[in-house]
Every structure is written in C-alpha cells, then in structure tokens.
Short mmCIF file of C-alpha atoms in Angstrom, two decimals:
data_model
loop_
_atom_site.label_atom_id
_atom_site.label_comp_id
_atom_site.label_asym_id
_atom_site.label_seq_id
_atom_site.Cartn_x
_atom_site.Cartn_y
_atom_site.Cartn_z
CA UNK A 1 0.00 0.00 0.00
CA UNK A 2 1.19 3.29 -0.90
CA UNK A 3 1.87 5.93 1.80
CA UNK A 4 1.02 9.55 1.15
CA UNK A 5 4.10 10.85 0.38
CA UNK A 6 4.28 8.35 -2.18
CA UNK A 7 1.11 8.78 -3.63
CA UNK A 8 1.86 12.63 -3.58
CA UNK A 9 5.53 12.10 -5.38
CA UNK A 10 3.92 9.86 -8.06
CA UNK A 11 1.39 12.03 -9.12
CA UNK A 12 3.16 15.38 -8.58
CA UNK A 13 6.46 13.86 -10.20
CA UNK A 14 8.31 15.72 -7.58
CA UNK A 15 10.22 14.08 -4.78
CA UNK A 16 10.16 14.69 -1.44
CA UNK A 17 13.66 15.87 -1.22
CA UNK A 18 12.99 18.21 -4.25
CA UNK A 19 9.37 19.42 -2.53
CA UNK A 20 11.14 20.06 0.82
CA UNK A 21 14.33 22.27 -0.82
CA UNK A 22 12.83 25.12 0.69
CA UNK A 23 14.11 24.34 3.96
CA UNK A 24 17.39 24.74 2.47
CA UNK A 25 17.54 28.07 2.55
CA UNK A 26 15.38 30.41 4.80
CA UNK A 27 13.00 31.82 2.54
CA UNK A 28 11.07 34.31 4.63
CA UNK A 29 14.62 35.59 5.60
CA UNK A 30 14.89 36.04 1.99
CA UNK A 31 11.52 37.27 0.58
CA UNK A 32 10.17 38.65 3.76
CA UNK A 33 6.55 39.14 4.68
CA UNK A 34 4.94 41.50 2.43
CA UNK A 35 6.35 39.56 -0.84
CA UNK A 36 4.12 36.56 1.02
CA UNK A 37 0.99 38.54 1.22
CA UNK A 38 1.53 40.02 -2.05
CA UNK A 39 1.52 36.25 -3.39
CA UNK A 40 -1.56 35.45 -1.69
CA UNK A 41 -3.43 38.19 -2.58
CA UNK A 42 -2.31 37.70 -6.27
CA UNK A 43 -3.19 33.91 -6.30
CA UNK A 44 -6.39 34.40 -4.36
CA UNK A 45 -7.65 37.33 -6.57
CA UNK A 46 -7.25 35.12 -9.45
CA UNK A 47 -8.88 32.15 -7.79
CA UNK A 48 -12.11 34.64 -7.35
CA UNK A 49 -11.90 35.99 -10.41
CA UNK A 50 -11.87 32.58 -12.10
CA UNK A 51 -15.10 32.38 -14.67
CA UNK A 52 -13.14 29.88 -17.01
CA UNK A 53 -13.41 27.12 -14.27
CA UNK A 54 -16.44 28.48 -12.46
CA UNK A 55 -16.75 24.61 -10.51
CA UNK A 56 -12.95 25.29 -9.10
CA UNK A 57 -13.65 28.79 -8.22
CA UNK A 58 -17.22 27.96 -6.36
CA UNK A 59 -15.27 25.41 -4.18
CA UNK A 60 -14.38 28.66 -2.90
CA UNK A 61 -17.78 30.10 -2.22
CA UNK A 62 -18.28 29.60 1.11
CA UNK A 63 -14.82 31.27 1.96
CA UNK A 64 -14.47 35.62 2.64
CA UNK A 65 -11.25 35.89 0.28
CA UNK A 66 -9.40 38.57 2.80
CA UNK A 67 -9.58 35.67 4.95
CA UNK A 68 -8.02 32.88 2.52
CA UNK A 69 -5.37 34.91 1.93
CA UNK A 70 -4.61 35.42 5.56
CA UNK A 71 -4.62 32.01 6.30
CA UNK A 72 -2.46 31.41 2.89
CA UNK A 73 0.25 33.81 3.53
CA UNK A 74 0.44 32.85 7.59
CA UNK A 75 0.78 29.31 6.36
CA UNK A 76 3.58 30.06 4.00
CA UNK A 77 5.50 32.53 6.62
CA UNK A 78 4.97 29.82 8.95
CA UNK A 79 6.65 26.80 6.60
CA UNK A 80 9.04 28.78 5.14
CA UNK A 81 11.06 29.73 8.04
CA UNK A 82 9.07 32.70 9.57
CA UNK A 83 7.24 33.71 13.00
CA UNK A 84 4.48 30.67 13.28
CA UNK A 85 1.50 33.44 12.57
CA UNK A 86 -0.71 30.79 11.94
CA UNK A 87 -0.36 28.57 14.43
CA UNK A 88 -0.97 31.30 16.79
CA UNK A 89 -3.76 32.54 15.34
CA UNK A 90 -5.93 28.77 14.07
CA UNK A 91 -3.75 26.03 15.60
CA UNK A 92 -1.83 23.09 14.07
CA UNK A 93 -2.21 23.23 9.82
CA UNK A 94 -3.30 19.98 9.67
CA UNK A 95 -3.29 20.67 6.25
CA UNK A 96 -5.35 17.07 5.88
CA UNK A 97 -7.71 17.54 8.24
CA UNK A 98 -8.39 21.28 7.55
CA UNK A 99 -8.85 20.59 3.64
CA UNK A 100 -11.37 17.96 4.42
CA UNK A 101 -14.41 19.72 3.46
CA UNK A 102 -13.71 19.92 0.01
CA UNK A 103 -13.53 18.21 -2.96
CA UNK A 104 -9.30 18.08 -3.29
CA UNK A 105 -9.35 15.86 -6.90
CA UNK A 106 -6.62 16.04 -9.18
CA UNK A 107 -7.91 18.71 -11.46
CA UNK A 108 -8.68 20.74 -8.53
CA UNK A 109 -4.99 20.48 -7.93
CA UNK A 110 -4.08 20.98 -11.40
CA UNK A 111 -6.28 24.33 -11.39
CA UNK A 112 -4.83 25.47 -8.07
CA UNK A 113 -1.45 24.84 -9.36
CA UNK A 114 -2.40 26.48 -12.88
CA UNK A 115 -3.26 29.65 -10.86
CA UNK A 116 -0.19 29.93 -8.44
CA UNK A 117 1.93 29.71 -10.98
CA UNK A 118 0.98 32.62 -12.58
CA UNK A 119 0.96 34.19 -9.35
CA UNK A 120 4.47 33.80 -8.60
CA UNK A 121 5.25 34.95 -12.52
CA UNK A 122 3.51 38.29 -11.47
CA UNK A 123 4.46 39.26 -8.01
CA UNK A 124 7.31 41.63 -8.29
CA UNK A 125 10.11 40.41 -6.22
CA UNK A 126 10.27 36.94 -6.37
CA UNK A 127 13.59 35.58 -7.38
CA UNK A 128 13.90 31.81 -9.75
CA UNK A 129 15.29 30.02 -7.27
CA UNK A 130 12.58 30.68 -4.94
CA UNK A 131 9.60 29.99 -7.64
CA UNK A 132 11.56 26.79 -8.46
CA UNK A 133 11.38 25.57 -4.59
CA UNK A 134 7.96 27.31 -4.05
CA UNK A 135 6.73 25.68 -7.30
CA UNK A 136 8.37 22.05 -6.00
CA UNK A 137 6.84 22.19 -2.65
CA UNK A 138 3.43 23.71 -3.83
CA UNK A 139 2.83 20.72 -6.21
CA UNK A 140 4.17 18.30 -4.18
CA UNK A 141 1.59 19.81 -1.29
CA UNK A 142 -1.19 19.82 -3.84
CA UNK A 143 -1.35 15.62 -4.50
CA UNK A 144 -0.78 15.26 -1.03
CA UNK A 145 -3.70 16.76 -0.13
CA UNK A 146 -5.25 14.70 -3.42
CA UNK A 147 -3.86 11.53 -1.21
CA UNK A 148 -5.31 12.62 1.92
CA UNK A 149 -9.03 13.38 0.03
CA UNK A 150 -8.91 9.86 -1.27
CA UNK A 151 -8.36 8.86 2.87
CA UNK A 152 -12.67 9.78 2.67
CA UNK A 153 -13.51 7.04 0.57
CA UNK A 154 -11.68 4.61 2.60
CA UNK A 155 -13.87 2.35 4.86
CA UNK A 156 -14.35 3.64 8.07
CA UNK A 157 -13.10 1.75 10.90
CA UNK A 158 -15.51 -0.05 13.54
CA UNK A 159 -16.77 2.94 15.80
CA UNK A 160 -16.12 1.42 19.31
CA UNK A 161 -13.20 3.54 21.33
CA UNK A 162 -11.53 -0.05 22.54
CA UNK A 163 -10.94 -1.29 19.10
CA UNK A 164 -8.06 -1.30 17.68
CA UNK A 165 -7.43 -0.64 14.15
CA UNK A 166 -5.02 -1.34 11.31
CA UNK A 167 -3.47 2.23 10.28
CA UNK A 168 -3.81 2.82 6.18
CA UNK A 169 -0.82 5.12 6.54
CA UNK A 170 2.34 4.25 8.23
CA UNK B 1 -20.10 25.94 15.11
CA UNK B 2 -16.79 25.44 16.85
CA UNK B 3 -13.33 25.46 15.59
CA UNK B 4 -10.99 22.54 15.70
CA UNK B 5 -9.10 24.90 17.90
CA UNK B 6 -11.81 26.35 20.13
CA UNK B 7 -12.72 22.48 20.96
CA UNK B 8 -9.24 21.98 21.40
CA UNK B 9 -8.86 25.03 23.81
CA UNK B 10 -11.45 24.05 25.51
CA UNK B 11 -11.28 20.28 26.18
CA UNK B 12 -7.53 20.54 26.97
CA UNK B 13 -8.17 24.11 29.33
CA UNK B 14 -4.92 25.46 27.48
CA UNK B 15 -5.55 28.40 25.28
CA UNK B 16 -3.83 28.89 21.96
CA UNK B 17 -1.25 30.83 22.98
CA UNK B 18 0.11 28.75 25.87
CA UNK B 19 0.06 25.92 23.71
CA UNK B 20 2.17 27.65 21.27
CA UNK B 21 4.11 28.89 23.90
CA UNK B 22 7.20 26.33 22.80
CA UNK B 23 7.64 28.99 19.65
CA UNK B 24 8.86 31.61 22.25
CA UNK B 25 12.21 29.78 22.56
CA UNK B 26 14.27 27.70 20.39
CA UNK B 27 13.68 24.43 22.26
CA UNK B 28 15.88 22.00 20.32
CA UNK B 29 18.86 24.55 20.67
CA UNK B 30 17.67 24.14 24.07
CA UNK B 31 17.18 20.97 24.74
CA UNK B 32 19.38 19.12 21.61
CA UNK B 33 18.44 15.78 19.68
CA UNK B 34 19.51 13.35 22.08
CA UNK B 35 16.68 14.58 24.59
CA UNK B 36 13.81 14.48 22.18
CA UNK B 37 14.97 10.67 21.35
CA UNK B 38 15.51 9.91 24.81
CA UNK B 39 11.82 11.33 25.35
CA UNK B 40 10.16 9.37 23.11
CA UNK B 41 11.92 6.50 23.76
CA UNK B 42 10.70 6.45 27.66
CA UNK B 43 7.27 7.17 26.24
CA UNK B 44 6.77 4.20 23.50
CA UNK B 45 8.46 2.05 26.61
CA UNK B 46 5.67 2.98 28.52
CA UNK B 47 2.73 2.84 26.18
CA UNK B 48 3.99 -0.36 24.61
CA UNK B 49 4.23 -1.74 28.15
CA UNK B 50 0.50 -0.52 29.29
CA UNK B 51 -0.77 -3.66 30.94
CA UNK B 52 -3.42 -1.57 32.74
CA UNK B 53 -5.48 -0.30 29.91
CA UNK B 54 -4.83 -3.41 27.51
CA UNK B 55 -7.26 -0.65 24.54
CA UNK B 56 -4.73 1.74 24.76
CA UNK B 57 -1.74 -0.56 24.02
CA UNK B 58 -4.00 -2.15 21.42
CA UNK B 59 -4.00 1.19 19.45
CA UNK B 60 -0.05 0.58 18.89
CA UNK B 61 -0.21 -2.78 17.75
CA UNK B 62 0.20 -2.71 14.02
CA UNK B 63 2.93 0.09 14.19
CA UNK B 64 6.64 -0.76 15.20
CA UNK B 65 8.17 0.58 18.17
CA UNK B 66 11.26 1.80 16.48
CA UNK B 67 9.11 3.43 14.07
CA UNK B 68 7.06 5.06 16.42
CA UNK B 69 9.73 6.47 18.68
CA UNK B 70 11.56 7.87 15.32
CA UNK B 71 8.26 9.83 13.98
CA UNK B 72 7.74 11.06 17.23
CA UNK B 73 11.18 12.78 17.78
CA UNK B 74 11.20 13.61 14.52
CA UNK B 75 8.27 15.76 14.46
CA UNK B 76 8.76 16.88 17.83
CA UNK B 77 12.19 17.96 16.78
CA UNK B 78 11.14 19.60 13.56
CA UNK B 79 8.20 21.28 15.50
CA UNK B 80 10.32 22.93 18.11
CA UNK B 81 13.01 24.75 16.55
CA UNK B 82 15.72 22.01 14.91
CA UNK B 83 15.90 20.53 11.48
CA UNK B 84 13.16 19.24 9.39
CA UNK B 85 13.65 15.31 9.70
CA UNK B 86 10.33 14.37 10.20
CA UNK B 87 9.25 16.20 6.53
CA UNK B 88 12.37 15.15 4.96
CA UNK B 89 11.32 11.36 5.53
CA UNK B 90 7.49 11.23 5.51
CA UNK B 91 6.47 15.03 4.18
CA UNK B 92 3.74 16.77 6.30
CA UNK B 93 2.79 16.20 9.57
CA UNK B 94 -0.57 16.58 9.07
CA UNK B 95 -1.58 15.51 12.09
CA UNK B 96 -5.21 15.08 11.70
CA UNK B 97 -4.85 13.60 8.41
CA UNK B 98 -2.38 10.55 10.20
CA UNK B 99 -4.07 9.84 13.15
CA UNK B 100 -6.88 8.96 10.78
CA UNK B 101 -6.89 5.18 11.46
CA UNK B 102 -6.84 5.87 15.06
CA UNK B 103 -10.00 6.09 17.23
CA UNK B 104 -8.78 9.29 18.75
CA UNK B 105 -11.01 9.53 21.89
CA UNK B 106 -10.86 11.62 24.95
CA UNK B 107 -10.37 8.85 26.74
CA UNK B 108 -7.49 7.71 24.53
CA UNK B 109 -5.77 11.29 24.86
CA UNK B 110 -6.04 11.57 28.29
CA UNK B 111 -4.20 8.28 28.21
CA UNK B 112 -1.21 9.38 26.01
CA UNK B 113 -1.22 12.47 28.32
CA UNK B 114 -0.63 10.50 31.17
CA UNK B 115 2.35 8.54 29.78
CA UNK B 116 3.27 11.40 28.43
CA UNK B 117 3.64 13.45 31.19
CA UNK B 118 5.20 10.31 32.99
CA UNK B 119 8.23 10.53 30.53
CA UNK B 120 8.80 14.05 30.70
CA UNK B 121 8.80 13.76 34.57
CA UNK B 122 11.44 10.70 34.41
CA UNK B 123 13.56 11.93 31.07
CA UNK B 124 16.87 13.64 32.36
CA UNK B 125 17.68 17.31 31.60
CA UNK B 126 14.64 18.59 30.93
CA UNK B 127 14.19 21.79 32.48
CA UNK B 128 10.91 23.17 34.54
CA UNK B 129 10.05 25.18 32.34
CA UNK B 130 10.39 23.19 28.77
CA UNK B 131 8.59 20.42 31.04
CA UNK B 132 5.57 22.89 31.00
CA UNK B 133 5.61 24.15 27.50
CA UNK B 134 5.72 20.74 26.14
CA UNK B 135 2.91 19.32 28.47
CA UNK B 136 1.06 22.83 27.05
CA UNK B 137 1.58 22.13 23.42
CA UNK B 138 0.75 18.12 24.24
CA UNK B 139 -2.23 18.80 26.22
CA UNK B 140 -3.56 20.77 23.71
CA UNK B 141 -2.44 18.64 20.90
CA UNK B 142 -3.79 15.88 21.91
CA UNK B 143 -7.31 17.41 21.92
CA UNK B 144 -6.91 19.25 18.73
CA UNK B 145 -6.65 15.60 17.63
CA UNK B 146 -10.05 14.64 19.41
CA UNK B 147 -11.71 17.28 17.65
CA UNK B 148 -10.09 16.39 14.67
CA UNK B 149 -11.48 12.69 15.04
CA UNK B 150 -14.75 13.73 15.13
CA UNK B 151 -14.62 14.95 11.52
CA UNK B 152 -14.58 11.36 10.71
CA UNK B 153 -18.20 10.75 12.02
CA UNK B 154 -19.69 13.90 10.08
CA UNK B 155 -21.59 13.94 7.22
CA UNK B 156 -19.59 13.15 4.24
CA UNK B 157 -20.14 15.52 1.10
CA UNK B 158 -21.51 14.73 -2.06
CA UNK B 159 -19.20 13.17 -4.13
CA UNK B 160 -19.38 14.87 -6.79
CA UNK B 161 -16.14 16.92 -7.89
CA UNK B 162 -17.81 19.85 -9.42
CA UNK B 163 -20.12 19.97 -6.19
CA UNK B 164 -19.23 23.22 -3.62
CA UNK B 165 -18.94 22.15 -0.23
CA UNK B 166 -19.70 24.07 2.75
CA UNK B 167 -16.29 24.02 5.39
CA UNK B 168 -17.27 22.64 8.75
CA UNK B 169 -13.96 24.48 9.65
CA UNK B 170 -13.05 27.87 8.54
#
C-alpha cells in the first residue's frame, strides 16, 4: 500500500527531497513578509476571479477571500522559516484535516497549481530560485492533499473507542 | 459551530497561545536531539508496556516501536526549533490527516497524556520550564486531535467533484 508521500511524489512527479528544498535556505529571511501577502493576494484574486473554471472557483464560495489569503500567507511565513503566525492565530495546519471539506481531486490540484503559478510569474520580487522551490513544494503539497481526500472514501473503521485498528498510513 | 481549535482550547483548558508557547524559545537549541529521542523513547516504553489499559496498548499494535519512537522525535524535533527530519522522511505532519486510522477519543488522549507526562517527569535534563511548554503544546495537541477525530463521524459531502462544499472548519 502506498503511503502519502508516495502517492503525492507519483502524481506530482516531484520528490520529497525536491518538494522540501525550501528548507534549504530560509525563505522568509529572503523574501520577507509583504512579498508573502503580495503572493496570496495575487493567487487568491485570481482564484475569485476565475469564470473559465467556475466549478474550481465555487469550491471557494463559502470562503471571505481577505480571509483565505490570511490564512495562505500565515501558512507560508509559517513553513518557510518565519514567525508561526498561523499557528498562533488557528492552531496546528493539519493541512489534511483542515482541507477535508472539500472536494481536493486532481484537477482541482491541477487548477490550483495552474493559478499559483501565474501568481508567482507576477508578483514583483520573487527571485527563480525561490519559484523553483515554491513551485516544488506547492505541487508536491497539492497531491498530497489529493492523497489525503482519497483517505474519505476509505472504509471507516468499527466505531467502538476499545478497538483497535489497522493504520492505512504508516 | 466550533473550531478545531476552540474544541481543542477548551477540552484541553490550554488556550492557543500557551500551547504555542514552545515557539517563544528555540527548544531543540535548548534541549538538543539526544533529549527528544531519549523522550520518546521512555514514552513508547511505557505505552507499549500498558498492561493496565490493555485498549490503549491495542492502538499501537500494528505500528513498530522503532518506528514510532523515530516519527515522534522527529516531528517533535522539527516542530520545536531544529531541522526538518520528520518532513524530509514522511512530508507533512498533518496531524489530523495521520491519526486517521486511530479512534482518537478523549479517553485515549487523556491516556497518552498520562504517559506522556510520565516521561517528561522521568527523562533527564529537561528543564521546569520546557517540562511545562511541552505538556502545554501536548495537552492541547492531543485534543486538537479529538476534535479532529470527530470529523470522521460527520456527514460526508456529495461526491461529486464539481459539487461546492460548505467548510465545517473555517
């Protein structure tokens, strides 16, 4: 059986060393905050603004957009080396559990992929080396999450608190 | 509707901020590697040795020891300050997302808590006051988990991929 990771290096074709190459280098340090929000607020404007792919963009519906892009950038600040905004403000990312309301399929993670990568083309600032990582990690995040969405469909196990259960991910 | 982290707040009684309170210092320059695997080393001893609550033990019993102990230290290390081993080997934490196969309960945190708290107490060179972060940041944890568990029981969405969903967490 697959793991996650696998399943997320498979379908992203990007490994996790390759995904994770932004820990190499300290990229708040290097970008700093505002290039952060600036991403998010260039991504998530697109995201709203999406009438191509209105079914990606109404995944989004039920979501205020100044607050997706809070939670975006604190994320990213967070990961990449930064003050743990998010954390302090929601808790653990359980980026899993906190994506399990919607529908994470493949071409939603092709069409969130689509639009971050012209968001990093756009925002001012952003040196290649960092889109590479950024890029790396961002895909490699995206068919994780596709991974973790397929975890729904998955029997559930028996619902009695003494049972044990065989783990689908070790 | 509450957050995962408002349920965790208030099921643990440790807000937010005290939980995150290990951020404030760099606790693996603190504390080093050797600690964090001699930490989770006592603990696994413990749980895997948990005659008294035979369910709790029972959880463990399709995972190795050695693994256990290793994905432990590895995300507590990566969690607190030090290198990223535990994304390097297995990618996110994603907590919620991996304790998926688990039945999660209050019952079974309050257990981990105890053994938990057992190990930090008996672990050498742990200081007062990293002793009371970590039991923080665990205590709360470990009920951010809980809540997180519950997910599994709610309503699935249609599954349809073009179909919006409404977040039960925002």
């Amino acid at each position: 059986m697959q793991t996650l990771q696998e399943k997320a290096s498979q379908w992203s074709g990007v490994d996790t060393a390759d995904a994770f190459a932004i820990d190499d280098t300290n990229m708040f340090q290097k970008l700093g905050l505002q290039i952060f929000i600036n991403l998010s607020t260039n991504f998530y404007t697109r995201v709203y603004d999406d009438e191509e792919e209105e079914w990606f963009r109404s995944i989004f519906s039920n979501s205020k957009k100044e607050e997706a892009i809070q939670n975006q950038y604190e994320f990213f600040v967070q990961r990449m080396g930064g003050p743990p905004l998010y954390s302090q403000r929601k808790g653990h990312p359980a980026l899993i559990g906190r994506h399990r309301p919607f529908p994470v399929t493949h071409q939603a993670a092709e069409r969130w992929l689509y639009h971050m990568e012209k968001a990093l083309e756009s925002t001012p600032d952003i040196d290649a080396d960092s889109r590479v990582k950024m890029m790396n990690f961002f895909r490699h995040t995206a068919f994780f999450l596709v991974a973790g969405d397929e975890l729904k469909t998955q029997k559930q196990q028996i619902p009695c608190k003494h049972a044990a259960s065989k783990p689908a991910e070790s």
